[in-house]
mmCIF file of C-alpha atoms and ligand atoms in Angstrom:
data_model
loop_
_atom_site.group_PDB
_atom_site.id
_atom_site.type_symbol
_atom_site.label_atom_id
_atom_site.label_comp_id
_atom_site.label_asym_id
_atom_site.label_seq_id
_atom_site.Cartn_x
_atom_site.Cartn_y
_atom_site.Cartn_z
ATOM 1 C CA MET A 21 -77.654 -34.040 -11.348
ATOM 2 C CA ALA A 22 -81.425 -34.579 -10.575
ATOM 3 C CA LYS A 23 -83.136 -34.698 -7.633
ATOM 4 C CA THR A 24 -84.118 -37.846 -7.332
ATOM 5 C CA ARG A 25 -84.020 -40.794 -4.611
ATOM 6 C CA CYS A 26 -82.489 -44.108 -4.678
ATOM 7 C CA THR A 27 -85.058 -47.519 -4.569
ATOM 8 C CA ASP A 28 -83.125 -49.619 -2.055
ATOM 9 C CA ILE A 29 -81.041 -47.537 0.246
ATOM 10 C CA VAL A 30 -78.570 -50.284 1.613
ATOM 11 C CA THR A 31 -77.640 -51.184 -1.833
ATOM 12 C CA GLY A 32 -76.954 -47.500 -3.303
ATOM 13 C CA ALA A 33 -75.511 -46.576 0.356
ATOM 14 C CA ILE A 34 -72.702 -49.528 -0.932
ATOM 15 C CA LEU A 35 -72.506 -48.227 -4.121
ATOM 16 C CA ALA A 36 -72.162 -44.724 -3.421
ATOM 17 C CA SER A 37 -69.155 -46.355 -0.545
ATOM 18 C CA TRP A 38 -67.628 -47.815 -3.685
ATOM 19 C CA ARG A 39 -68.211 -44.784 -5.651
ATOM 20 C CA TYR A 40 -70.556 -46.281 -8.195
ATOM 21 C CA ASP A 41 -67.534 -49.163 -9.600
ATOM 22 C CA ILE A 42 -69.241 -52.128 -10.098
ATOM 23 C CA SER A 43 -66.071 -53.380 -12.394
ATOM 24 C CA GLY A 44 -63.628 -54.844 -9.150
ATOM 25 C CA ILE A 45 -66.404 -57.433 -8.294
ATOM 26 C CA THR A 46 -67.165 -60.907 -9.021
ATOM 27 C CA PRO A 47 -69.315 -61.371 -11.582
ATOM 28 C CA GLU A 48 -71.507 -63.411 -9.407
ATOM 29 C CA MET A 49 -71.912 -60.695 -7.225
ATOM 30 C CA ARG A 50 -71.761 -57.611 -9.629
ATOM 31 C CA LYS A 51 -75.494 -59.052 -11.050
ATOM 32 C CA ASP A 52 -77.425 -57.896 -8.103
ATOM 33 C CA TYR A 53 -75.731 -54.415 -8.426
ATOM 34 C CA GLU A 54 -75.985 -54.236 -12.261
ATOM 35 C CA GLN A 55 -79.696 -54.889 -11.815
ATOM 36 C CA HIS A 56 -80.078 -52.684 -9.322
ATOM 37 C CA PHE A 57 -78.342 -49.861 -11.831
ATOM 38 C CA THR A 58 -81.027 -51.328 -14.183
ATOM 39 C CA GLU A 59 -83.670 -50.269 -12.023
ATOM 40 C CA CYS A 60 -83.129 -47.105 -9.783
ATOM 41 C CA PRO A 61 -82.238 -43.822 -12.250
ATOM 42 C CA HIS A 62 -80.277 -41.896 -9.474
ATOM 43 C CA CYS A 63 -77.624 -44.532 -8.922
ATOM 44 C CA SER A 64 -77.069 -45.042 -13.103
ATOM 45 C CA ALA A 65 -76.651 -41.269 -13.090
ATOM 46 C CA ARG A 66 -74.379 -41.250 -10.114
ATOM 47 C CA GLN A 67 -72.796 -44.010 -11.577
ATOM 48 C CA LYS A 68 -72.198 -42.074 -15.183
ATOM 49 C CA PHE A 69 -71.289 -38.916 -13.409
ATOM 50 C CA HIS A 70 -68.674 -40.951 -11.433
ATOM 51 C CA ARG A 71 -67.398 -42.388 -14.753
ATOM 52 C CA SER A 72 -67.622 -39.652 -16.822
ATOM 53 C CA LEU A 73 -65.447 -37.591 -13.889
ATOM 54 C CA ASP A 74 -62.564 -40.495 -14.136
ATOM 55 C CA MET A 75 -62.420 -40.095 -17.781
ATOM 56 C CA THR A 76 -62.421 -36.291 -17.351
ATOM 57 C CA LEU A 77 -59.245 -36.511 -14.597
ATOM 58 C CA THR A 78 -57.698 -39.023 -16.694
ATOM 59 C CA VAL A 79 -57.613 -37.083 -20.466
ATOM 60 C CA LEU A 80 -56.555 -34.049 -18.061
ATOM 61 C CA THR A 81 -53.356 -35.786 -16.814
ATOM 62 C CA SER A 82 -52.443 -36.906 -20.004
ATOM 63 C CA THR A 83 -52.978 -33.948 -21.601
ATOM 64 C CA ALA A 84 -50.581 -32.546 -19.373
ATOM 65 C CA VAL A 85 -48.035 -34.802 -19.447
ATOM 66 C CA PHE A 86 -48.030 -34.196 -22.926
ATOM 67 C CA PHE A 87 -47.475 -30.445 -22.613
ATOM 68 C CA PHE A 88 -44.755 -31.090 -20.675
ATOM 69 C CA LEU A 89 -43.491 -32.764 -22.853
ATOM 70 C CA PHE A 90 -43.848 -30.577 -25.681
ATOM 71 C CA ALA A 91 -42.846 -27.339 -23.674
ATOM 72 C CA LEU A 92 -39.244 -29.558 -22.544
ATOM 73 C CA ALA A 93 -38.581 -30.427 -26.319
ATOM 74 C CA VAL A 94 -39.462 -26.308 -26.741
ATOM 75 C CA LEU A 95 -36.548 -25.560 -24.985
ATOM 76 C CA LYS A 96 -34.589 -27.928 -26.596
ATOM 77 C CA HIS A 97 -35.245 -27.701 -30.082
ATOM 78 C CA ILE A 98 -36.890 -24.002 -30.884
ATOM 79 C CA LYS A 99 -34.556 -21.495 -28.704
ATOM 80 C CA PRO A 100 -36.925 -19.464 -27.268
ATOM 81 C CA LEU A 101 -34.816 -17.932 -24.928
ATOM 82 C CA GLU A 102 -32.703 -16.382 -27.948
ATOM 83 C CA HIS A 103 -36.363 -13.951 -28.282
ATOM 84 C CA MET A 104 -35.179 -10.302 -28.138
ATOM 85 C CA ALA A 105 -37.722 -9.754 -24.790
ATOM 86 C CA PHE A 106 -34.598 -11.474 -23.151
ATOM 87 C CA ASN A 107 -32.408 -8.696 -24.071
ATOM 88 C CA TYR A 108 -35.023 -5.785 -23.245
ATOM 89 C CA PHE A 109 -35.581 -7.058 -19.590
ATOM 90 C CA GLY A 110 -32.143 -7.620 -18.958
ATOM 91 C CA LEU A 111 -32.618 -11.632 -18.467
ATOM 92 C CA ASP A 112 -29.653 -14.392 -17.490
ATOM 93 C CA VAL A 113 -30.651 -16.470 -20.415
ATOM 94 C CA TYR A 114 -28.004 -19.501 -19.178
ATOM 95 C CA ASP A 115 -29.852 -18.893 -15.615
ATOM 96 C CA THR A 116 -33.556 -18.815 -17.391
ATOM 97 C CA TYR A 117 -33.017 -21.554 -19.551
ATOM 98 C CA HIS A 118 -32.234 -23.591 -16.510
ATOM 99 C CA MET A 119 -35.104 -22.396 -14.660
ATOM 100 C CA LEU A 120 -37.746 -22.980 -17.359
ATOM 101 C CA VAL A 121 -35.981 -26.513 -18.088
ATOM 102 C CA SER A 122 -36.070 -27.476 -13.945
ATOM 103 C CA ALA A 123 -40.263 -25.926 -14.322
ATOM 104 C CA GLY A 124 -40.803 -28.366 -17.285
ATOM 105 C CA ILE A 125 -39.045 -31.719 -15.545
ATOM 106 C CA ALA A 126 -40.931 -30.803 -12.510
ATOM 107 C CA GLY A 127 -44.131 -30.594 -14.158
ATOM 108 C CA LEU A 128 -43.495 -33.581 -16.054
ATOM 109 C CA CYS A 129 -42.734 -35.732 -13.074
ATOM 110 C CA PHE A 130 -45.802 -34.009 -11.045
ATOM 111 C CA SER A 131 -48.448 -35.257 -14.212
ATOM 112 C CA VAL A 132 -47.082 -38.405 -15.042
ATOM 113 C CA ILE A 133 -47.643 -38.483 -10.777
ATOM 114 C CA ALA A 134 -50.794 -37.382 -11.113
ATOM 115 C CA LEU A 135 -51.959 -39.814 -13.995
ATOM 116 C CA ALA A 136 -50.350 -42.863 -12.318
ATOM 117 C CA LEU A 137 -52.939 -42.240 -9.338
ATOM 118 C CA VAL A 138 -55.831 -41.796 -11.570
ATOM 119 C CA LEU A 139 -55.087 -44.764 -13.311
ATOM 120 C CA THR A 140 -54.498 -46.749 -10.112
ATOM 121 C CA THR A 141 -57.427 -45.225 -8.236
ATOM 122 C CA THR A 142 -59.872 -45.154 -10.845
ATOM 123 C CA PRO A 143 -61.824 -48.545 -12.994
ATOM 124 C CA VAL A 144 -60.692 -46.070 -16.307
ATOM 125 C CA PRO A 145 -58.420 -48.925 -17.328
ATOM 126 C CA ILE A 146 -60.954 -51.603 -17.271
ATOM 127 C CA TYR A 147 -63.332 -49.046 -18.767
ATOM 128 C CA LEU A 148 -60.775 -48.151 -21.769
ATOM 129 C CA ARG A 149 -59.420 -52.254 -22.399
ATOM 130 C CA GLY A 150 -63.654 -53.186 -22.104
ATOM 131 C CA PHE A 151 -63.839 -50.481 -25.065
ATOM 132 C CA ALA A 152 -60.829 -51.359 -27.113
ATOM 133 C CA VAL A 153 -61.987 -55.193 -27.082
ATOM 134 C CA GLU A 154 -65.270 -54.304 -28.126
ATOM 135 C CA ARG A 155 -64.049 -52.212 -31.086
ATOM 136 C CA ALA A 156 -61.444 -54.815 -32.108
ATOM 137 C CA ARG A 157 -64.127 -57.456 -32.044
ATOM 138 C CA LEU A 158 -66.213 -54.819 -34.633
ATOM 139 C CA ILE A 159 -63.403 -54.416 -36.405
ATOM 140 C CA GLU A 160 -62.912 -58.250 -37.104
ATOM 141 C CA GLU A 161 -66.832 -58.727 -38.186
ATOM 142 C CA ARG A 162 -66.092 -56.194 -40.811
ATOM 143 C CA LEU A 163 -63.159 -57.536 -42.225
ATOM 144 C CA PRO A 164 -63.390 -59.487 -45.398
ATOM 145 C CA GLU A 165 -63.191 -63.293 -45.041
ATOM 146 C CA ALA A 166 -60.296 -63.608 -47.651
ATOM 147 C CA ILE A 167 -57.850 -61.756 -44.393
ATOM 148 C CA LYS A 168 -60.219 -63.612 -41.350
ATOM 149 C CA ALA A 169 -59.319 -66.724 -43.416
ATOM 150 C CA LEU A 170 -55.505 -65.871 -42.811
ATOM 151 C CA ARG A 171 -56.053 -65.474 -39.156
ATOM 152 C CA PRO A 172 -54.968 -68.709 -36.897
ATOM 153 C CA ARG A 173 -58.099 -69.566 -34.578
HETATM 154 ZN ZN1 ZN B 218 -80.180 -46.976 -6.088
#
């Protein structure tokens, strides 16, 4: 991170305590903070860092949910326990299967809880909704007039 200093220490301290997230405050109050972000390269860089950290946590936890679901599907449908390694190591197939399923369910529960915590404690849903609204507006602008006329207003 660049070694810059905040241009307004009081405002910078307030923003730092909010993790540089101003999405939860009213638009009237937001104006001063948005202006500070445009004027202060330090706070602007910190805001970008924190939002990328939030997005990384969201991607990691949702990927973990996907992989635990995938692992449970593999255990259910592909029968990896019939692999000949089990014969060599003398593992009990029934116990091993239940241990793996328990680990998969525990991992799935843990990653769903982690994803819920990330989504409730970070402003990621607000940013994703804003991104989706912007993309929908861009797609709607590109639609042919014949299709736009069909849409009720
Ligand atoms: Zn600042």
